[in-house]
mmCIF file of C-alpha atoms in Angstrom:
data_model
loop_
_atom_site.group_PDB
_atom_site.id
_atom_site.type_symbol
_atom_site.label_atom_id
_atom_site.label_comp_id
_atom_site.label_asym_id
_atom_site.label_seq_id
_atom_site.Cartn_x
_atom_site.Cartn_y
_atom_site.Cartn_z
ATOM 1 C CA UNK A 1 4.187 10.704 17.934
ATOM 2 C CA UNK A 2 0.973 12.542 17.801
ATOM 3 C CA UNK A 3 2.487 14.996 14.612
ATOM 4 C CA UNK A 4 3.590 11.589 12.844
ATOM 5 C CA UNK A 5 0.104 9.940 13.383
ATOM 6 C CA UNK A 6 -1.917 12.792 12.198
ATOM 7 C CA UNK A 7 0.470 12.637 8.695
ATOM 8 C CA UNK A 8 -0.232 8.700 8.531
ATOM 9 C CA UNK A 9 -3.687 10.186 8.999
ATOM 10 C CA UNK A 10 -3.792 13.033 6.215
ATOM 11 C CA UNK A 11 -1.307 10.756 3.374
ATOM 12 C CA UNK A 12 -3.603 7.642 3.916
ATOM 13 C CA UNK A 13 -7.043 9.362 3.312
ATOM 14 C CA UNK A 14 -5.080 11.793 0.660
ATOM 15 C CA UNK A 15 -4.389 7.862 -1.394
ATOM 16 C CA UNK A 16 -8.078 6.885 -0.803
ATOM 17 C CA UNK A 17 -9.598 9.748 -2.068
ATOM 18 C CA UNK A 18 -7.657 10.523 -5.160
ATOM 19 C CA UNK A 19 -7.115 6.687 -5.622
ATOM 20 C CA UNK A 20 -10.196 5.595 -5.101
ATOM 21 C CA UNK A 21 -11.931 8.538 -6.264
ATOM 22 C CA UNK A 22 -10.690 8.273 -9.714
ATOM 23 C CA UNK A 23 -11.694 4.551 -9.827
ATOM 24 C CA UNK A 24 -15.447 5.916 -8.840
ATOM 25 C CA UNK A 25 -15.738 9.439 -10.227
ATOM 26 C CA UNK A 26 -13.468 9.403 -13.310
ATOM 27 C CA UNK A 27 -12.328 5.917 -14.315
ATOM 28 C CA UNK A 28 -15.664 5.557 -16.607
ATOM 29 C CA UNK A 29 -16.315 9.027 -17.401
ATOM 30 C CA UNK A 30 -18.327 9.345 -20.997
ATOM 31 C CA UNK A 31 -16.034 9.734 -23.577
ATOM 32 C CA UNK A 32 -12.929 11.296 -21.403
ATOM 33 C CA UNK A 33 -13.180 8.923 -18.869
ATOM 34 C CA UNK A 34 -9.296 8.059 -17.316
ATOM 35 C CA UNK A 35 -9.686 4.124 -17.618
ATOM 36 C CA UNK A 36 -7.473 1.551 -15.830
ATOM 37 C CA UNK A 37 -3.910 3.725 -16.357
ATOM 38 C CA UNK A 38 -5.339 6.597 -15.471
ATOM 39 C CA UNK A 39 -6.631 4.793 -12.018
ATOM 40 C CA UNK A 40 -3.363 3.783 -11.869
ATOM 41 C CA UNK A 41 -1.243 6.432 -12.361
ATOM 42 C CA UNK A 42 -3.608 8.653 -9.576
ATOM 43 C CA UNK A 43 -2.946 6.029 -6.592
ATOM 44 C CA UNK A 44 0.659 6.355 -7.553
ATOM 45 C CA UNK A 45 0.847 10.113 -7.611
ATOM 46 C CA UNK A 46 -1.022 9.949 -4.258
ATOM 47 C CA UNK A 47 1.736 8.603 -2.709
ATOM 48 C CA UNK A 48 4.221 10.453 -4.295
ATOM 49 C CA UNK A 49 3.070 13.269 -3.493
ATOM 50 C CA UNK A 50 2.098 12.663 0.379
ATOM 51 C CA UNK A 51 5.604 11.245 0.321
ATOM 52 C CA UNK A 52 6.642 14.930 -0.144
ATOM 53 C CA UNK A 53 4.026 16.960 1.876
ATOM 54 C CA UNK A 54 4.208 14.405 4.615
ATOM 55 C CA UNK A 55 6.726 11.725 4.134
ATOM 56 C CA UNK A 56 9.547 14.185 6.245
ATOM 57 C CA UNK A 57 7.400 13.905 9.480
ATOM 58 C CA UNK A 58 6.385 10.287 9.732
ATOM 59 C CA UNK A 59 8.447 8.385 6.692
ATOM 60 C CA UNK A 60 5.106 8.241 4.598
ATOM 61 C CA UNK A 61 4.078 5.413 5.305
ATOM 62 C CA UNK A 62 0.273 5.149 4.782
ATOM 63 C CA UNK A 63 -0.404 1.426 4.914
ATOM 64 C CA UNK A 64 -0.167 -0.886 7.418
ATOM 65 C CA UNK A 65 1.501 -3.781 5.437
ATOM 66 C CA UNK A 66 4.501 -1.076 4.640
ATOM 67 C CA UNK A 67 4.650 -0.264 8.336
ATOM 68 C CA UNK A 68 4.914 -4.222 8.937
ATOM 69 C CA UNK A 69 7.218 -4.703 6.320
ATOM 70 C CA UNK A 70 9.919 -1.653 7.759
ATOM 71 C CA UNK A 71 9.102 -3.662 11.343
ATOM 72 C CA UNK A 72 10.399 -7.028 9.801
ATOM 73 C CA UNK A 73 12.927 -5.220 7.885
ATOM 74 C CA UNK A 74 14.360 -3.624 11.555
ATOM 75 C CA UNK A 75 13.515 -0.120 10.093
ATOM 76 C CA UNK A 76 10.486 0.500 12.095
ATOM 77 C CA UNK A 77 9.840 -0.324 16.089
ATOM 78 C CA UNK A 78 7.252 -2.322 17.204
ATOM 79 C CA UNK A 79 5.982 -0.071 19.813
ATOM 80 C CA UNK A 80 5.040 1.915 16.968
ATOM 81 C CA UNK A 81 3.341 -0.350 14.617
ATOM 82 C CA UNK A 82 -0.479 -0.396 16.567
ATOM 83 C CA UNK A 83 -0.675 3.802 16.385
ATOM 84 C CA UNK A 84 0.556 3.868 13.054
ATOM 85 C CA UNK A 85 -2.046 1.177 11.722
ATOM 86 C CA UNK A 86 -4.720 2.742 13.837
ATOM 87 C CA UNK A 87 -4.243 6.242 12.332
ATOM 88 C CA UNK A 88 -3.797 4.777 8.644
ATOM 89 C CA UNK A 89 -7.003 3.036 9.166
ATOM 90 C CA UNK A 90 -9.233 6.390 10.002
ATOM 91 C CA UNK A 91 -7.521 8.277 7.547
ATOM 92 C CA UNK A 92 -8.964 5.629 4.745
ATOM 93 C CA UNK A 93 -12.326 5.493 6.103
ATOM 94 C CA UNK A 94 -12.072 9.666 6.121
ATOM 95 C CA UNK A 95 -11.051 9.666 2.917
ATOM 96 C CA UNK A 96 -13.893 6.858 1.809
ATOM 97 C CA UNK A 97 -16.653 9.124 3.394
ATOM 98 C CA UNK A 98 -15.695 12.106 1.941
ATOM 99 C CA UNK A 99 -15.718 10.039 -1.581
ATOM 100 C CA UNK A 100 -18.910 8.524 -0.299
ATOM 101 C CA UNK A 101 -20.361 12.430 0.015
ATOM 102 C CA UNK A 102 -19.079 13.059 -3.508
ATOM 103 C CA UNK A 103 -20.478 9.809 -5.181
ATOM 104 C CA UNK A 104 -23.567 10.195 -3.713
ATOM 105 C CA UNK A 105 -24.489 13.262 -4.800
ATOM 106 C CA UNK A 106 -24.870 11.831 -8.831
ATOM 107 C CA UNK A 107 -28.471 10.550 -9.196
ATOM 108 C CA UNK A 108 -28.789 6.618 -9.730
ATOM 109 C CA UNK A 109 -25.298 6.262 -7.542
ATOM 110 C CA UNK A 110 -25.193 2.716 -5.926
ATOM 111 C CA UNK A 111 -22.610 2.078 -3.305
ATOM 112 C CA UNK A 112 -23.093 -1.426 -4.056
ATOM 113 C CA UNK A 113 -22.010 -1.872 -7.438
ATOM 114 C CA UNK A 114 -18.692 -2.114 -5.458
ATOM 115 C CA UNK A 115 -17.141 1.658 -4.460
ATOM 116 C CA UNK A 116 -13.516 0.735 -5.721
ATOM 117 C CA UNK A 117 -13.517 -1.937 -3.282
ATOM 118 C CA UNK A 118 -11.370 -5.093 -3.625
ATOM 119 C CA UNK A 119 -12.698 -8.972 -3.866
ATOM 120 C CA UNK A 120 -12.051 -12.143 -5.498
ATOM 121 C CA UNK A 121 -14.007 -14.572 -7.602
ATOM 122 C CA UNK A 122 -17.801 -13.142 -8.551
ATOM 123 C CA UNK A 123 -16.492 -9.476 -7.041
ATOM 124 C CA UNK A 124 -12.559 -9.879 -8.809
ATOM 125 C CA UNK A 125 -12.620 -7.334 -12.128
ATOM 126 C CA UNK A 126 -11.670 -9.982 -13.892
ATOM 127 C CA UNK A 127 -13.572 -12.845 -12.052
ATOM 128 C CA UNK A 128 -9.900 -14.263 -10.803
ATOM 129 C CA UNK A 129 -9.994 -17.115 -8.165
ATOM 130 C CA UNK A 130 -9.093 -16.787 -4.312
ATOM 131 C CA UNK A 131 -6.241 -18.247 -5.677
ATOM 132 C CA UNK A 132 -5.341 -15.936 -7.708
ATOM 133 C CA UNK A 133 -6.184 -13.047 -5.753
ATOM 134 C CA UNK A 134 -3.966 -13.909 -3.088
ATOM 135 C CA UNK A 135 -0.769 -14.713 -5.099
ATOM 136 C CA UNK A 136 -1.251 -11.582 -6.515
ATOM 137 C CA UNK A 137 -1.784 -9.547 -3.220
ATOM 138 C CA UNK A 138 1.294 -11.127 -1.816
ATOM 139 C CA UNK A 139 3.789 -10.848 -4.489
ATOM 140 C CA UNK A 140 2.939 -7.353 -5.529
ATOM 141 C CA UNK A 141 2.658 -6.095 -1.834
ATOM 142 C CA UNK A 142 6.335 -8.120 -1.465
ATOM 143 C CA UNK A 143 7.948 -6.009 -4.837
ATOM 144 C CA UNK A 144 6.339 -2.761 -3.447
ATOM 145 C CA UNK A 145 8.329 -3.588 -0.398
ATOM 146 C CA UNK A 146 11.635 -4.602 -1.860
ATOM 147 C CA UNK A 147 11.189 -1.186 -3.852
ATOM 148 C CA UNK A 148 10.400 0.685 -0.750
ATOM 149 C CA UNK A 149 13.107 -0.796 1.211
ATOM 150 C CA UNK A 150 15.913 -0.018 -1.518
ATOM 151 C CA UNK A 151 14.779 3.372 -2.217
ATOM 152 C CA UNK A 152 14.887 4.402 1.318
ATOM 153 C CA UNK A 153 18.635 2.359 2.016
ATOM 154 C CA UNK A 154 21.262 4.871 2.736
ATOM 155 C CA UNK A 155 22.986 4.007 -0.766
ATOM 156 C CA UNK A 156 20.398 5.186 -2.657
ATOM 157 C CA UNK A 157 19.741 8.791 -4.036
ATOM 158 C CA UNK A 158 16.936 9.110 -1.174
ATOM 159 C CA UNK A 159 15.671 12.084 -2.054
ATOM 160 C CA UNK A 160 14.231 10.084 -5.473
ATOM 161 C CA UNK A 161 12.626 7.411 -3.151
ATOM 162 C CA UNK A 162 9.390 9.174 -3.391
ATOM 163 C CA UNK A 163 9.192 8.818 -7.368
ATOM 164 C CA UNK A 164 10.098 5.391 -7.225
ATOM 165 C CA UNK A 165 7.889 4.130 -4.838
ATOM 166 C CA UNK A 166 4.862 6.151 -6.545
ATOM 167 C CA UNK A 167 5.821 5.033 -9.720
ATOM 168 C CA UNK A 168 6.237 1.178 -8.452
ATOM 169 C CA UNK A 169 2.742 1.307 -6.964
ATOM 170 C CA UNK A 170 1.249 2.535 -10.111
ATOM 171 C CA UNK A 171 3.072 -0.444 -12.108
ATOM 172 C CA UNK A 172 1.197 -2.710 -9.111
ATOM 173 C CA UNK A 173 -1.609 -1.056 -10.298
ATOM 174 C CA UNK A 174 -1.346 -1.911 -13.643
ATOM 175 C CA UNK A 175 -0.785 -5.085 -13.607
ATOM 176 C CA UNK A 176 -2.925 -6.076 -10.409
ATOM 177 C CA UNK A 177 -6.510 -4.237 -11.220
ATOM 178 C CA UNK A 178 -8.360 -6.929 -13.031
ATOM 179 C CA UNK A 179 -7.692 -9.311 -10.309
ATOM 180 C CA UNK A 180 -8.215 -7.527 -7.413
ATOM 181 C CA UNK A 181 -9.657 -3.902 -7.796
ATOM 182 C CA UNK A 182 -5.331 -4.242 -5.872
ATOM 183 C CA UNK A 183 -5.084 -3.822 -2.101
ATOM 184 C CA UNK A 184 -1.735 -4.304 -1.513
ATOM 185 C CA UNK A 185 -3.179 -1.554 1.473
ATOM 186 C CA UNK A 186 -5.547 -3.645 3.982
ATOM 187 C CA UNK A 187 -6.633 0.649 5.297
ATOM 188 C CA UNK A 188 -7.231 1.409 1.307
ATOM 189 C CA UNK A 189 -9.355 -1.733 1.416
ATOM 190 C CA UNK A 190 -11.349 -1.542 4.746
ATOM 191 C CA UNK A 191 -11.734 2.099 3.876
ATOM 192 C CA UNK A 192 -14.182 1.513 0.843
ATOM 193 C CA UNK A 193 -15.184 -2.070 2.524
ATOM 194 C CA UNK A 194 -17.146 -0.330 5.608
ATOM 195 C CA UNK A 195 -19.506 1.388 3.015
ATOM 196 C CA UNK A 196 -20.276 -1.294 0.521
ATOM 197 C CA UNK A 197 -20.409 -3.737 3.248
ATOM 198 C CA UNK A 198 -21.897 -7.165 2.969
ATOM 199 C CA UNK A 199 -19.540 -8.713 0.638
ATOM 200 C CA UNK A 200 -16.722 -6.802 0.360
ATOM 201 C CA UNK A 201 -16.639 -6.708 4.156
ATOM 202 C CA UNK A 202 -16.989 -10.650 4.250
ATOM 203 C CA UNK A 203 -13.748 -10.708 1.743
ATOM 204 C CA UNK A 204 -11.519 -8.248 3.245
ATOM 205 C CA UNK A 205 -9.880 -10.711 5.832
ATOM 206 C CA UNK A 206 -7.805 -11.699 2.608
ATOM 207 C CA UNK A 207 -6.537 -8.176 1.982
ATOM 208 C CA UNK A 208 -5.563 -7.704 5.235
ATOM 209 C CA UNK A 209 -3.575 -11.387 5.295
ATOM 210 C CA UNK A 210 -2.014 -11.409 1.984
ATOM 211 C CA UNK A 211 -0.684 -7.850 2.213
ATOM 212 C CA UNK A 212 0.656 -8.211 5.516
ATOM 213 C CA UNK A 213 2.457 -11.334 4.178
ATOM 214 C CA UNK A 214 4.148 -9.940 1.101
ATOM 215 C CA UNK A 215 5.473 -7.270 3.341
ATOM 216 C CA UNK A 216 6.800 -9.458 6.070
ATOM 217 C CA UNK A 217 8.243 -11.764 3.776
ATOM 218 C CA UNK A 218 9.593 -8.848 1.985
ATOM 219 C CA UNK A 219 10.649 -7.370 5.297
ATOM 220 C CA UNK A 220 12.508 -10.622 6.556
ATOM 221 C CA UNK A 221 14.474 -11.082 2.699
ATOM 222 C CA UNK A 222 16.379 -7.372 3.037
ATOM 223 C CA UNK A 223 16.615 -8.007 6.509
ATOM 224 C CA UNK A 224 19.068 -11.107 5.408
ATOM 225 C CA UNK A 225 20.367 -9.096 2.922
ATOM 226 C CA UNK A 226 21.280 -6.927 4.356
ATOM 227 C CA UNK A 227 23.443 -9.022 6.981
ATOM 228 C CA UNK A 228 24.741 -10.698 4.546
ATOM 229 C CA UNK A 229 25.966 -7.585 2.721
ATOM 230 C CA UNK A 230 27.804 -6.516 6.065
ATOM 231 C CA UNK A 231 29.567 -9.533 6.844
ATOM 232 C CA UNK A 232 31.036 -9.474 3.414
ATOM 233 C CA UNK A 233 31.942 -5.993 4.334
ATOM 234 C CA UNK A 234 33.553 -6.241 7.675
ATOM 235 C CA UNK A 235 37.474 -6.943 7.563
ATOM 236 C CA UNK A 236 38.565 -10.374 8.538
ATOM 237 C CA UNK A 237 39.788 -9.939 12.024
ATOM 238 C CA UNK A 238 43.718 -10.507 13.098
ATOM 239 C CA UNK A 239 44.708 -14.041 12.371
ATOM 240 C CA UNK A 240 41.301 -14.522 9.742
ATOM 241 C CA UNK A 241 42.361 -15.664 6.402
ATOM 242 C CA UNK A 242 39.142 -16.196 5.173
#
């Protein structure tokens, strides 16, 4: 347990570093600066590669709403779930202190013109509603999921479940950005939370609760699936015309 918490550790404050830190460092960079793909291609190589480097030791998770979702999908035990979020957790703030060092050095930085962190209405990109922001969180958090959960399934080429998985959160990414700065991670978002504080602290119940329930809902579909897929499978039994 302790080598598969220290990965959750090291691939969770690998994605908020080189996730967030391209939203802060590079996104807006005069004249070569990576914009909103570029943000979102770097949290979805993050995880690809972590999936890699660390994925093999503790299944790469790195977010407490996947770990929920594998729970609710049977793929994950429950006696596991606290360690695994508690790790995930410290390896985002890590990862947002070390960013936090880096930022700060540039003169005129100001941690609270937001520090990649995630909010709705006056602090949403866009300016999107609650409302919106929390549709959003759930059904992209539920798709990562359902991608997660089919890449990993025995009858798929699982040594590709990596690439799909980075390259489904960087789609989240896409679309998801102007609304919410996109969680779909409550660790990615309590990470850069603790050091803007004030609001982004009083907002990040939401992307802790809509994650959570994309992934569980997520979870609980493939779950059904799944049983479904087997009794369809299963010979009828002697005497069982059906």
């Amino acid at each position: 347990m302790v080598s598969k918490l220290i990965a959750e550790f090291i691939g969770t404050f690998w994605l908020v570093l080189g996730g967030c830190g391209s939203a802060v460092l590079a996104a807006t960079f005069p004249e070569v600066g990576i914009g909103l793909t570029g943000v979102s291609l770097a949290f979805g190589l993050t995880v690809l590669t972590m999936a890699y480097a660390v994925g093999p030791i503790s299944g790469g998770h790195f977010n407490p709403a996947v770990s929920c979702g594998l729970w609710a999908a049977g793929r994950f035990p429950a006696s596991s779930l606290a360690p695994y979020i508690v790790a995930q957790v410290a390896g985002a703030v890590a990862g947002a202190a070390i960013l936090f060092v880096i930022a700060s050095g540039k003169a005129g930085f100001d941690v609270s013109a937001g520090f990649a962190a995630n909010g709705y209405g006056e602090h949403s990109p866009g300016k999107y509603s609650l409302a919106s922001a929390l549709v959003t969180e759930v059904v992209m958090t539920f798709g990562f999921l359902v991608v997660i959960l089919g890449a990993i399934h025995r009858r798929a080429p699982v040594e590709f479940a990596g690439i799909a998985i980075g390259l489904a959160l960087t789609l989240i990414h896409l679309v998801s950005i102007p609304v919410t700065n996109t969680s779909v991670n409550p660790a990615r978002s309590t990470g850069s939370a603790v050091f803007v504080g004030d609001w982004a602290l009083g907002q990040l119940w939401l992307f802790w609760v809509a994650p959570i329930a994309g992934a569980l809902l997520a979870g609980w579909v493939s779950r059904t699936l799944r049983k479904r897929l087997h009794a369809e499978l299963e010979p009828p039994v002697d005497g069982d015309q059906s």
